[in-house]
Coordinates of C-alpha atoms in Angstrom, one line a residue:
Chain I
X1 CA -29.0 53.8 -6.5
X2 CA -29.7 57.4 -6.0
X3 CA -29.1 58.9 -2.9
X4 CA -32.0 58.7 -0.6
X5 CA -34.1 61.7 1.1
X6 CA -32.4 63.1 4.0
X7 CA -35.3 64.4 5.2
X8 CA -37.2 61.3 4.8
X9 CA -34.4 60.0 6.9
X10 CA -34.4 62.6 9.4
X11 CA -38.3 61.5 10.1
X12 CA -37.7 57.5 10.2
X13 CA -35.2 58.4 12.8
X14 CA -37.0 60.8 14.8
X15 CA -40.2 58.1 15.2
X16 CA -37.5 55.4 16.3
X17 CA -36.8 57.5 18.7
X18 CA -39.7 58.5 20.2
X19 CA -41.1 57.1 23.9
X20 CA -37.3 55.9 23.5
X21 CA -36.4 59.6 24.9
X22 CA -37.9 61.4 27.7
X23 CA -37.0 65.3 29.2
X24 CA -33.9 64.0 31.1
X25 CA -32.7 62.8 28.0
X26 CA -30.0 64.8 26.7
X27 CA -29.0 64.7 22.9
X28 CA -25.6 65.3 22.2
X29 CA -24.4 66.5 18.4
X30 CA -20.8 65.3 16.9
X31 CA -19.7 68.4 14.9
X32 CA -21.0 69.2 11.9
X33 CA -23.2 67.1 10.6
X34 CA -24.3 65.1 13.7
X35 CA -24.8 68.5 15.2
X36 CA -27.4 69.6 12.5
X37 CA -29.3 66.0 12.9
X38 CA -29.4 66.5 16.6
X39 CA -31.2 70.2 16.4
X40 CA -33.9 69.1 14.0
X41 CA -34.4 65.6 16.3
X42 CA -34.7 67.9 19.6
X43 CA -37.3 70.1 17.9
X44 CA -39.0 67.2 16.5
X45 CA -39.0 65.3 19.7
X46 CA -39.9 68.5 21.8
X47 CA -37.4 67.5 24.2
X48 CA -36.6 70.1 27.1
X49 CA -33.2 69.5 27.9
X50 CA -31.3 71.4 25.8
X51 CA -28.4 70.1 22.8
X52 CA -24.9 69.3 23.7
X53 CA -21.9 69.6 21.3
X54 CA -18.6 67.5 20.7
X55 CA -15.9 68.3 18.3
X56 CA -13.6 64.8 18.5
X57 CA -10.8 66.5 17.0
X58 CA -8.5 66.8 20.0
X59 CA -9.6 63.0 20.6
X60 CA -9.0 61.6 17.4
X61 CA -6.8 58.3 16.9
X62 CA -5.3 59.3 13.4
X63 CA -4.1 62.8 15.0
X64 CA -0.4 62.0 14.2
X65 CA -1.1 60.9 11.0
X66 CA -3.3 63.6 10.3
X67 CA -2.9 66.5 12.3
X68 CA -4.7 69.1 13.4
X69 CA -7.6 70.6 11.6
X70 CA -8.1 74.5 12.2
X71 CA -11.6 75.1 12.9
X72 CA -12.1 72.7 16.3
X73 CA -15.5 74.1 17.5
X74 CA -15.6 74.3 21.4
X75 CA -17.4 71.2 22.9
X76 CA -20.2 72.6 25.5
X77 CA -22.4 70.7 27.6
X78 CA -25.0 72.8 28.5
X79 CA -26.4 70.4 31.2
X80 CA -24.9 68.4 33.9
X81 CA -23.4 64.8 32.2
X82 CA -22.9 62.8 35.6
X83 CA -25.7 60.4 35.6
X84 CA -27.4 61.8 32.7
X85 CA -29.0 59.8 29.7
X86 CA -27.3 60.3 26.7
X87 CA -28.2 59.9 23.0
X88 CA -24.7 60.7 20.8
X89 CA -25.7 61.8 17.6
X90 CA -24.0 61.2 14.6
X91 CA -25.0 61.9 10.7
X92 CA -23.3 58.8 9.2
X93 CA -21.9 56.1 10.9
X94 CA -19.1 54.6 9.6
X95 CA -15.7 53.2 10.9
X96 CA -17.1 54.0 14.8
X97 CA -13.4 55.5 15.6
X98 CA -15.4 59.1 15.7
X99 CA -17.9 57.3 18.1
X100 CA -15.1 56.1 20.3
X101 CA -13.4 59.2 20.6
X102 CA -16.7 61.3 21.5
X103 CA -17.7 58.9 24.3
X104 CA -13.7 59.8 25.4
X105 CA -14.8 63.6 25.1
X106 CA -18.3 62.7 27.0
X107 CA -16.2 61.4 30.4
X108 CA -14.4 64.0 30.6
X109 CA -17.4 65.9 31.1
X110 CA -18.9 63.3 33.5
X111 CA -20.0 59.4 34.1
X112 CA -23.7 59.7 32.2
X113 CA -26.1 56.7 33.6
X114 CA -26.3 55.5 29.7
X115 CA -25.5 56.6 26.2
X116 CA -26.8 55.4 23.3
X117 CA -25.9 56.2 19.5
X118 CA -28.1 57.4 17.0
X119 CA -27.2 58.4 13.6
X120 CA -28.9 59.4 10.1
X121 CA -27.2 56.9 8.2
X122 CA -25.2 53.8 8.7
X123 CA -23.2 52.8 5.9
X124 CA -21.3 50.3 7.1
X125 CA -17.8 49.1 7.5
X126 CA -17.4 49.2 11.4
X127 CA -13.7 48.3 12.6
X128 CA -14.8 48.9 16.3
X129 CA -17.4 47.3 18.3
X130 CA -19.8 49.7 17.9
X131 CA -23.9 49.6 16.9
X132 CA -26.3 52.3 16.3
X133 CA -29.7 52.4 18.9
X134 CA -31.3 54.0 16.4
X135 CA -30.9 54.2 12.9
X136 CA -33.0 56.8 9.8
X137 CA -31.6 54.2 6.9
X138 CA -28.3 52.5 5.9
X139 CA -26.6 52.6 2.5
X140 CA -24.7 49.8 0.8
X141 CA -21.4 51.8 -0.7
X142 CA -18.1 50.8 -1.2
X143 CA -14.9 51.7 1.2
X144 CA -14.0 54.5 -1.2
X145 CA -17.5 56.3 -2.1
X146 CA -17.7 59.3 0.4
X147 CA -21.6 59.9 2.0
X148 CA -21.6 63.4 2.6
X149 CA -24.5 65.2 4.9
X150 CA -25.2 68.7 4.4
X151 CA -27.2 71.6 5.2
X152 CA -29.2 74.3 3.3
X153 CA -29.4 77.8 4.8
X154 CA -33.0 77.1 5.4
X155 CA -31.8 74.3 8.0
X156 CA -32.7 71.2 5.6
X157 CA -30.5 68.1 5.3
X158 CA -29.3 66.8 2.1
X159 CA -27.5 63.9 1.5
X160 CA -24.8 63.2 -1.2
X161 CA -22.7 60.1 -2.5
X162 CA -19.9 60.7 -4.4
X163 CA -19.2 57.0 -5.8
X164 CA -15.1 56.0 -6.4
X165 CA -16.1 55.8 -9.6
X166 CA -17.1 59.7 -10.6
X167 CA -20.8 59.1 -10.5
X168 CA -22.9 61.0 -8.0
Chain U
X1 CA 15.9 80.7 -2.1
X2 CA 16.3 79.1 1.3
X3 CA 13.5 77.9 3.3
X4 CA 12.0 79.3 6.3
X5 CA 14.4 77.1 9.1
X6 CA 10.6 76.9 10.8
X7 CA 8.4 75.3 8.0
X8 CA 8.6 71.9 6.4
X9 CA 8.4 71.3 2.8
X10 CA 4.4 71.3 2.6
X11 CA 4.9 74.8 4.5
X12 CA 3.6 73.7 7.8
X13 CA 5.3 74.6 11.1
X14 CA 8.4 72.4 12.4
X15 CA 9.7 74.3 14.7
X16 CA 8.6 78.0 16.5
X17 CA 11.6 79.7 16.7
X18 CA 10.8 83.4 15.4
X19 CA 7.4 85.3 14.3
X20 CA 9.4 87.1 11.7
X21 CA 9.0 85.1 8.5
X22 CA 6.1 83.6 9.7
X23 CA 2.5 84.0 6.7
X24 CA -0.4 85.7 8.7
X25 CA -2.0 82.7 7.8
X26 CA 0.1 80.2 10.5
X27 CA -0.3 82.7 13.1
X28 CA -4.2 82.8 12.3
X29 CA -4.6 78.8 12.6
X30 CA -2.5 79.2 16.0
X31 CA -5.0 81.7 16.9
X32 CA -7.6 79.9 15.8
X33 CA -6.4 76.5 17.6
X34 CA -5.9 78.3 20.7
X35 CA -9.7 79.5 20.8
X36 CA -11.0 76.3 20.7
X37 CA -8.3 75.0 23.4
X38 CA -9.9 77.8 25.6
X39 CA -12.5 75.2 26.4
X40 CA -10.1 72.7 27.4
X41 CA -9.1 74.7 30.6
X42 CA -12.7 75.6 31.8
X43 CA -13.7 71.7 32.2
X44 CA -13.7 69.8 35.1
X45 CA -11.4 67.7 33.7
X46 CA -8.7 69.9 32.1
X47 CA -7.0 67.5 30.1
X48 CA -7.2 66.1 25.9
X49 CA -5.5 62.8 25.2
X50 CA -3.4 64.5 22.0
X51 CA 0.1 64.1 23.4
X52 CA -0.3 61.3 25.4
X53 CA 3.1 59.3 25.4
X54 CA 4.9 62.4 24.4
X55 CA 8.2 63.8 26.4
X56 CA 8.0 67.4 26.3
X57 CA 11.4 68.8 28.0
X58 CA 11.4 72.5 29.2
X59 CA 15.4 73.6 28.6
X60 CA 15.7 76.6 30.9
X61 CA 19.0 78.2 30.4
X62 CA 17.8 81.4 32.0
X63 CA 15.2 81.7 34.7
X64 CA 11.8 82.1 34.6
X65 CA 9.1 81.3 36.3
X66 CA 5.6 82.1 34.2
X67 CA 6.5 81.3 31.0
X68 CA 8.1 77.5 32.3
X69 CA 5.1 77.2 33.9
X70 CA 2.4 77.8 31.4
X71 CA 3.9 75.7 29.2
X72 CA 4.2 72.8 31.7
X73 CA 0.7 73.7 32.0
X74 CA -0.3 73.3 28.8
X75 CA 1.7 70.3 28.0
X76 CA 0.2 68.7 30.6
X77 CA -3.1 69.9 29.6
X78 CA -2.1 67.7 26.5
X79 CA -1.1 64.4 28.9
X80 CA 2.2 65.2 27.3
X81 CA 4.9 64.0 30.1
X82 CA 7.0 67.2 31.0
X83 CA 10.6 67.6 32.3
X84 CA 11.8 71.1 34.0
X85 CA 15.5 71.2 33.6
X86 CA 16.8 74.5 34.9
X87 CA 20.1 74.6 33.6
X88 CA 22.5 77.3 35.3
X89 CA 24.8 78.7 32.8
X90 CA 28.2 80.6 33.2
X91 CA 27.5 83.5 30.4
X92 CA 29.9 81.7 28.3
X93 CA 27.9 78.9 27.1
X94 CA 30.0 77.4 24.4
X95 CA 28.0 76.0 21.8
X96 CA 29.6 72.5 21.7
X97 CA 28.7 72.0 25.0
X98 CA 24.8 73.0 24.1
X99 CA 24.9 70.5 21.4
X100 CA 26.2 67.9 24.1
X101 CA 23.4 68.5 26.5
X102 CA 20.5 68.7 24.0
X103 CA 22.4 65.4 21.9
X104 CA 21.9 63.9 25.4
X105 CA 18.7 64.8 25.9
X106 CA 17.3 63.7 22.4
X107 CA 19.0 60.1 23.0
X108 CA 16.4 59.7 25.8
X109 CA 13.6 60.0 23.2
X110 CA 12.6 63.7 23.7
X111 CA 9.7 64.5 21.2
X112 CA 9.7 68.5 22.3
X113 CA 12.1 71.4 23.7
X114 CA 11.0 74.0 25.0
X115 CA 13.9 76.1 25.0
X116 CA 14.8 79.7 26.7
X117 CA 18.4 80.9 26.3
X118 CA 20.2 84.2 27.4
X119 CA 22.2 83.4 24.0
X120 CA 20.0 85.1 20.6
X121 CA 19.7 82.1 18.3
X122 CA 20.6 79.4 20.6
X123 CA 16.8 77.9 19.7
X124 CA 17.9 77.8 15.9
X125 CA 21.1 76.2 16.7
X126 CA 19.5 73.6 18.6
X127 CA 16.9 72.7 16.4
X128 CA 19.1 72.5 13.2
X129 CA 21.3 69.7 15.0
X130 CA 18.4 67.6 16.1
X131 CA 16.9 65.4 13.6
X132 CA 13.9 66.6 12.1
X133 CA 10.5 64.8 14.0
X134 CA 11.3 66.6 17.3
X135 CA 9.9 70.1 17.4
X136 CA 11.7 73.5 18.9
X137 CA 10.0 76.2 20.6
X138 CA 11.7 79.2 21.5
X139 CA 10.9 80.1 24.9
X140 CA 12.7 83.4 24.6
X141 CA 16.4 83.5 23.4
X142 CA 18.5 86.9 24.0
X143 CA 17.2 89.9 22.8
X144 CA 16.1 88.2 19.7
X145 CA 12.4 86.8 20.3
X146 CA 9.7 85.2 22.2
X147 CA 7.0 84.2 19.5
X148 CA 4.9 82.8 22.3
X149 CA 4.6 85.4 24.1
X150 CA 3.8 87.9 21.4
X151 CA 1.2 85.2 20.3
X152 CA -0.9 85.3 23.5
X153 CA -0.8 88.9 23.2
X154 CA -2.2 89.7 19.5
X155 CA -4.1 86.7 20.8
X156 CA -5.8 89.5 23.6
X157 CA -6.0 91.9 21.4
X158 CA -8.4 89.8 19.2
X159 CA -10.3 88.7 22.0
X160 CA -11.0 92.1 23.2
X161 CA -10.6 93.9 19.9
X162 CA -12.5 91.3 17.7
X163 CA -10.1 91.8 14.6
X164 CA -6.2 93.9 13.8
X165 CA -7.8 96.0 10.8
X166 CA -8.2 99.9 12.1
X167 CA -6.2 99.4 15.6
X168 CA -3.8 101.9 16.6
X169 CA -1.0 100.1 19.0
X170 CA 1.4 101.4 21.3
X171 CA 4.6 99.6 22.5
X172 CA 5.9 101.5 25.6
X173 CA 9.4 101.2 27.5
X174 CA 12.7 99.6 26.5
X175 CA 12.4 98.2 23.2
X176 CA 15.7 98.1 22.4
X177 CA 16.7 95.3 25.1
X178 CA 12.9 93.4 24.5
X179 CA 13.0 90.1 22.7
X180 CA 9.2 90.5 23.4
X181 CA 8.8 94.4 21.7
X182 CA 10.6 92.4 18.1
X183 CA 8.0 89.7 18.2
X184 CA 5.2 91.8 19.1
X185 CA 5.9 94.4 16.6
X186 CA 6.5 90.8 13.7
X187 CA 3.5 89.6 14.8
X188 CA 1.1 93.0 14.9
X189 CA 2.5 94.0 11.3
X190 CA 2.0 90.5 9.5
X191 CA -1.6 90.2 10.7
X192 CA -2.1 94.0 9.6
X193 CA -2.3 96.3 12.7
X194 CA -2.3 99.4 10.3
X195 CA -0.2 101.5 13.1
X196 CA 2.3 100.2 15.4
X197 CA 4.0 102.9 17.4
X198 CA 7.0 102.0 19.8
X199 CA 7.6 104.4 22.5
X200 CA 10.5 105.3 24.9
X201 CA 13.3 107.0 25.1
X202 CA 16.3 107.4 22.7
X203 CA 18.8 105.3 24.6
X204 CA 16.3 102.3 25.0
X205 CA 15.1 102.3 21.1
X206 CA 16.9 100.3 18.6
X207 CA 18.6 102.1 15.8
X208 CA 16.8 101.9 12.4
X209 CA 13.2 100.3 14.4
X210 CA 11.6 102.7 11.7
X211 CA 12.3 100.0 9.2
X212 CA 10.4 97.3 11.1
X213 CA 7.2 99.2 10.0
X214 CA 6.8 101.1 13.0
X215 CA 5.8 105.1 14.3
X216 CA 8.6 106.1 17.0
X217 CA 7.6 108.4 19.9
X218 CA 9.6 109.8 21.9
X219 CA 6.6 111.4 24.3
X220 CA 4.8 109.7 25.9
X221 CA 1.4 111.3 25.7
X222 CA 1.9 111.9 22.1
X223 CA 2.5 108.5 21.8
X224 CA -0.6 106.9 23.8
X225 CA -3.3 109.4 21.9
X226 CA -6.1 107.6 20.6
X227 CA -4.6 104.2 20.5
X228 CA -6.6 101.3 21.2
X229 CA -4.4 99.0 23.0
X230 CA -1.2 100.0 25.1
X231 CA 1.8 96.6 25.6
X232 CA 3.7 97.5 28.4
X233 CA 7.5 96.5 28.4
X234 CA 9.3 95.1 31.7
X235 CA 12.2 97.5 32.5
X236 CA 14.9 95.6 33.2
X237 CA 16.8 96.2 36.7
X238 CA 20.2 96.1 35.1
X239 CA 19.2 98.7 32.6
X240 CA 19.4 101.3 35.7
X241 CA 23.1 101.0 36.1
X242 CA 24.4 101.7 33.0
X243 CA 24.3 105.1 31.7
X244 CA 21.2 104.4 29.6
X245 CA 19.0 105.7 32.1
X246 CA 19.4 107.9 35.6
X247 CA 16.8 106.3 37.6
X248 CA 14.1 104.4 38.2
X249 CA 12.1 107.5 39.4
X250 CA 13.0 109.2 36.4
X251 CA 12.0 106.8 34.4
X252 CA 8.5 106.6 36.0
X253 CA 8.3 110.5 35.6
X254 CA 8.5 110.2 31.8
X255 CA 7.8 107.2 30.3
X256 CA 5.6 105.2 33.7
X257 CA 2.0 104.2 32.6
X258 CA -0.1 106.2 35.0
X259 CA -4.3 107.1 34.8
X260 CA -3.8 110.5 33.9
X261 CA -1.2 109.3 30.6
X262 CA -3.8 106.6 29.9
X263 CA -6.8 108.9 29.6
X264 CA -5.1 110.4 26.3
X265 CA -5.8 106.8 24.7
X266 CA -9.3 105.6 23.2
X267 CA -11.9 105.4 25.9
X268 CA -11.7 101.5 25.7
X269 CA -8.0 101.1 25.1
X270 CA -6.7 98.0 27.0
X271 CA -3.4 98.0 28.6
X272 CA -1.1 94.7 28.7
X273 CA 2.0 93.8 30.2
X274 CA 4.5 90.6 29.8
X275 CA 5.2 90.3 33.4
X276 CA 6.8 90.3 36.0
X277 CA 5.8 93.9 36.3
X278 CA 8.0 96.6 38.2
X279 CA 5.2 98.3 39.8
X280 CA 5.8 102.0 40.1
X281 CA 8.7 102.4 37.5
X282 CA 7.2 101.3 34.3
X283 CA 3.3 101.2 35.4
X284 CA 1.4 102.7 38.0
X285 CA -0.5 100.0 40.4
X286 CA -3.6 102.0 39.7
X287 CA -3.3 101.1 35.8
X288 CA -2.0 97.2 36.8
X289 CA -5.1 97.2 38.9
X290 CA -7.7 99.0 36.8
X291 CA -10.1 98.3 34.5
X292 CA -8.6 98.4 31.5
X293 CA -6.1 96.3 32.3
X294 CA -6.1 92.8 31.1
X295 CA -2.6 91.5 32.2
X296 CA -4.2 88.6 34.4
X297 CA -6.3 87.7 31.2
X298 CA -3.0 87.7 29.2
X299 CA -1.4 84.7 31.4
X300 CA -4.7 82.6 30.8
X301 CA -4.7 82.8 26.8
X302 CA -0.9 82.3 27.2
X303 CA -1.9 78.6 28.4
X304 CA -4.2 77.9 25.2
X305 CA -1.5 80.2 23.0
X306 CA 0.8 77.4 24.2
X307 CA -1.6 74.4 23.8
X308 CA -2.1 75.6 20.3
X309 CA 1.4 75.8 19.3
X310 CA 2.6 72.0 20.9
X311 CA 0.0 70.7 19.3
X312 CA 0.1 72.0 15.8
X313 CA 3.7 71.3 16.3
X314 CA 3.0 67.6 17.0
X315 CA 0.2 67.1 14.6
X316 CA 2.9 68.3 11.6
X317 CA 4.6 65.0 12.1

C-alpha cells in the first residue's frame, strides 16, 4: 500500500471540520508535525483566532526512560484558554500518551469549555482511552512501521511509511 | 584514560560538579533546555510534572541565600519535593563525618543533592560515595567552582549577545578567591569567547591564570576598552583584613565599576554581577542601577539555568 496524499488528507480533514469550528474556536498544534497541520487547517478554515502551540516534552510519561530531548519549543497560547473551545491537533495519532500529556500542558494554561482532537492520520494502536473528533484518513500498519509527517519548504505535507521490513 | 567523574558511559551528564572538562556541546543542550524552561516561569501555573515524586535535598554547608533559593525554586517548578538543610560546620569538617551525613541522607531515598561546601571538592567526594542513579550538583565548593552560576551567566550573555563568536569579556575584581571567576572563565573559553580578560589587582589574581586562556589586566580602564560584556566579582569582606588589600575605599578608587570606567567599553556592553553586591566598593550604585546593567535579569535565567540542569540530570537515568 503506498503511502497516501498528505495533502489529500489535509483537505478530508479540513471539510470535517468545517461548521464544526466557529471564531471562538481555537486550534491548538502538538510540535512539529501537529503544528504544521494546524497552520494550513486555520488558513483553510479562515478562522480568526489565532494558533496555539504545545511541546509535550516536559509532560511526557516515558521521560525517565527516555530523557530529555534538546530542542523543547516554548508552548504559547496566544489567546485566553479558560472557557475556550479547543481543537488539539495532532499529525498522526497513535498510542494517545502524546494526547494525554498535551491536554496536561492545556490546564495548566486554563479550564477550556471543550477540547476535541483532530489529527491527519490515525494509525491505530491506542493504549489510552482516547478517539479522534476528526480524522483526514487512517492507515493499517504494523506496531513497528514508523508513519512520518513532514514538511517541504514551500509549506506542503508529505507523508512517509517506513515499513519494519525496509520497504517504504 | 579516566573518565570525566561527571559523564556516564554514553557521555551524558551524571553529576554537575565542574565546567572544566565539560564538551561545549553539554553546556549548549543546558542552554538550550533552559530557553525552553523560560516559558515555564511566565505561566500562570508555573509548574511541569517532570520530577514529580522526586526528593531533591539542598546540602548547605555554607550559607547562602539566592542560590538555595533559586534552586528550591526551580525544583519546585519541576513538582520535585525539596528539603533545605542548612548544615553549620566547624571549618574542620572531617570527611568521614560528610560521608555519614550524606550516607544518612541517601538511606531516606534522596534522588538529588544540591550541595555547597566551604571545602573545594567536597561535591566530588560526595558524589563518588553515593551509588550512581542519584545526581550531584555543585552549588559552589571552596574556591574551586560554581558551574551553575557561570551557566546562567554565559546563559545572559547569549540572551543579550545572541552568540560567544567575536565577544570581548572582562572579569573584574578578585579572581583569585572566586569559585565563580574559574567557572566563568571554563565556561566562556569552551563555548569560544575569543577574548577573556580577567582584571584586578596583583594580590587578588591567581598565579599562572594566563594558562587558563586568559588576557590579565592590571588597569582597569585598559582592561574594560571595547569589551562587550563586563562580570563583576563580589569582593569578599574578609579579603580587607589581610594584607591583600588596604581598604575598601581603595579598592573602589582602582578597581570599583563606576559610569565614567564603563564608558571606555562598547556602547552596548552589559555589566553582570553574582550577587550579593557590595555597593560602593566593587560597583558604583549608578552602574548596579543603570541601564546596562542586567544583574536582576541574571537571577531570573538562573531559575531556568537550574531547571535545565535537574532535569537533564534526572532524564540521564
Amino acid at each position: 500500500m503506498p503511502a497516501p496524499d498528505a495533502e489529500a488528507l489535509l483537505a478530508t480533514l479540513a471539510a470535517a471540520m468545517q461548521g464544526q469550528v466557529g471564531r471562538d474556536t481555537a486550534l491548538i498544534g502538538i510540535h512539529s508535525g501537529g503544528v504544521w497541520v494546524a497552520e494550513r487547517l486555520h488558513e483553510r478554515l479562515g478562522l480568526p483566532t489565532p494558533i496555539g502551540t504545545i511541546d509535550v516534552a516536559f509532560y511526557r510519561d516515558d521521560f525517565e526512560s527516555r530523557g530529555l530531548k534538546v530542542d523543547v519549543r516554548p508552548s504559547a497560547m496566544p489567546f485566553e484558554v479558560e472557557g475556550r473551545d479547543v481543537v488539539l491537533v495532532d499529525d498522526v495519532l497513535y498510542t494517545g500518551r502524546t494526547t494525554r500529556a498535551a491536554l496536561n500542558v492545556l490546564f495548566d494554561y486554563g479550564r477550556p469549555a471543550r477540547v476535541r482532537l483532530a489529527t491527519l492520520v490515525d494509525r491505530g494502536g491506542r493504549e489510552l482511552p482516547i478517539a479522534p473528533d476528526f480524522v483526514g484518513g487512517s492507515l493499517e500498519v504494523s506496531a513497528d512501521d514508523i508513519v512520518v509527517v513532514e514538511r517541504t519548504p514551500a509549506g506542503r505535507l508529505s507523508l512517509t511509511i517506513t515499513r519494519s521490513d525496509g520497504a517504504a | 584514560m579516566q573518565r570525566n567523574p561527571q559523564l556516564n558511559e554514553r557521555g551524558e551528564l551524571q553529576h554537575l560538579l565542574s565546567i572544566e572538562g565539560l564538551p561545549a556541546a553539554v553546556l549548549l543542550q543546558i542552554l538550550d533546555t533552559a530557553k525552553s524552561f523560560m516559558s515555564v516561569s511566565e505561566r500562570d501555573i508555573k509548574k511541569v510534572p517532570l520530577l514529580r515524586g522526586k526528593s531533591v535535598f539542598n546540602l548547605f554547608f555554607e550559607p547562602s541565600t539566592r542560590t538555595r533559593t533559586t534552586f528550591e525554586i526551580a525544583a519546585k517548578r519541576l513538582s520535585a519535593d525539596v528539603l533545605n538543610l542548612n548544615i553549620a560546620t566547624s571549618s574542620q569538617t572531617k570527611g568521614e563525618s560528610l560521608i555519614d551525613t550524606v550516607a544518612n541522607l541517601a538511606a531516606m531515598h534522596a534522588d538529588m543533592f544540591v550541595v555547597r561546601h566551604a571545602s573545594s571538592g567536597a561535591p566530588y567526594l560526595i558524589a563518588r560515595h553515593l551509588s550512581p542513579e542519584i545526581h550531584v550538583v555543585n552549588a559552589g565548593d571552596g574556591r574551586h567552582a560554581h558551574p551553575t552560576q557561570a551557566l546562567l551567566d554565559v546563559f545572559t550573555i547569549r540572551h543579550y549577545k545572541g552568540d560567544f563568536t567575536g565577544l570581548k569579556v572582562a572579569i573584574v575584581g578578585d579572581v583569585l578567591h572566586s569559585r565563580v571567576a574559574r567557572s566563568e572563565i571554563h565556561a566562556l573559553t569552551t563555548l569560544g569567547v575569543p577574548e577573556v580578560r580577567v582584571v584586578g589587582p596583583r594580590t587578588l589574581m591567581p598565579a599562572q591564570v594566563e594558562k587558563l586562556g586568559v588576557k590579565v589586566f592590571h588597569d582597569m580602564v585598559a582592561g574594560l576598552r571595547d569589551v562587550d560584556v563586563v562580570m563583576m566579582l563580589r569582593l569578599q569582606n574578609e579579603r580587607m583584613n589581610g594584607a591583600l588589600l588596604p581598604s575598601a575605599q581603595e579598592y573602589f578608587k582602582a578597581y570599583g565599576l563606576t559610569e565614567e570606567r564603563l564608558a571606555v567599553a562598547a556602547k552596548d556592553a552589559i555589566v553582570m554581577h553574582p550577587g550579593p553586591m557590595n555597593r560602593g566598593v566593587e560597583i558604583d550604585s549608578a552602574v548596579a542601577d543603570g541601564g546596562q546593567s542586567v544583574i536582576l535579569p541574571q537571577v531570573t535565567f538562573g531559575i531556568a539555568v537550574r531547571m535545565a540542569v535537574m532535569a537533564i540530570l534526572a532524564g540521564n537515568g
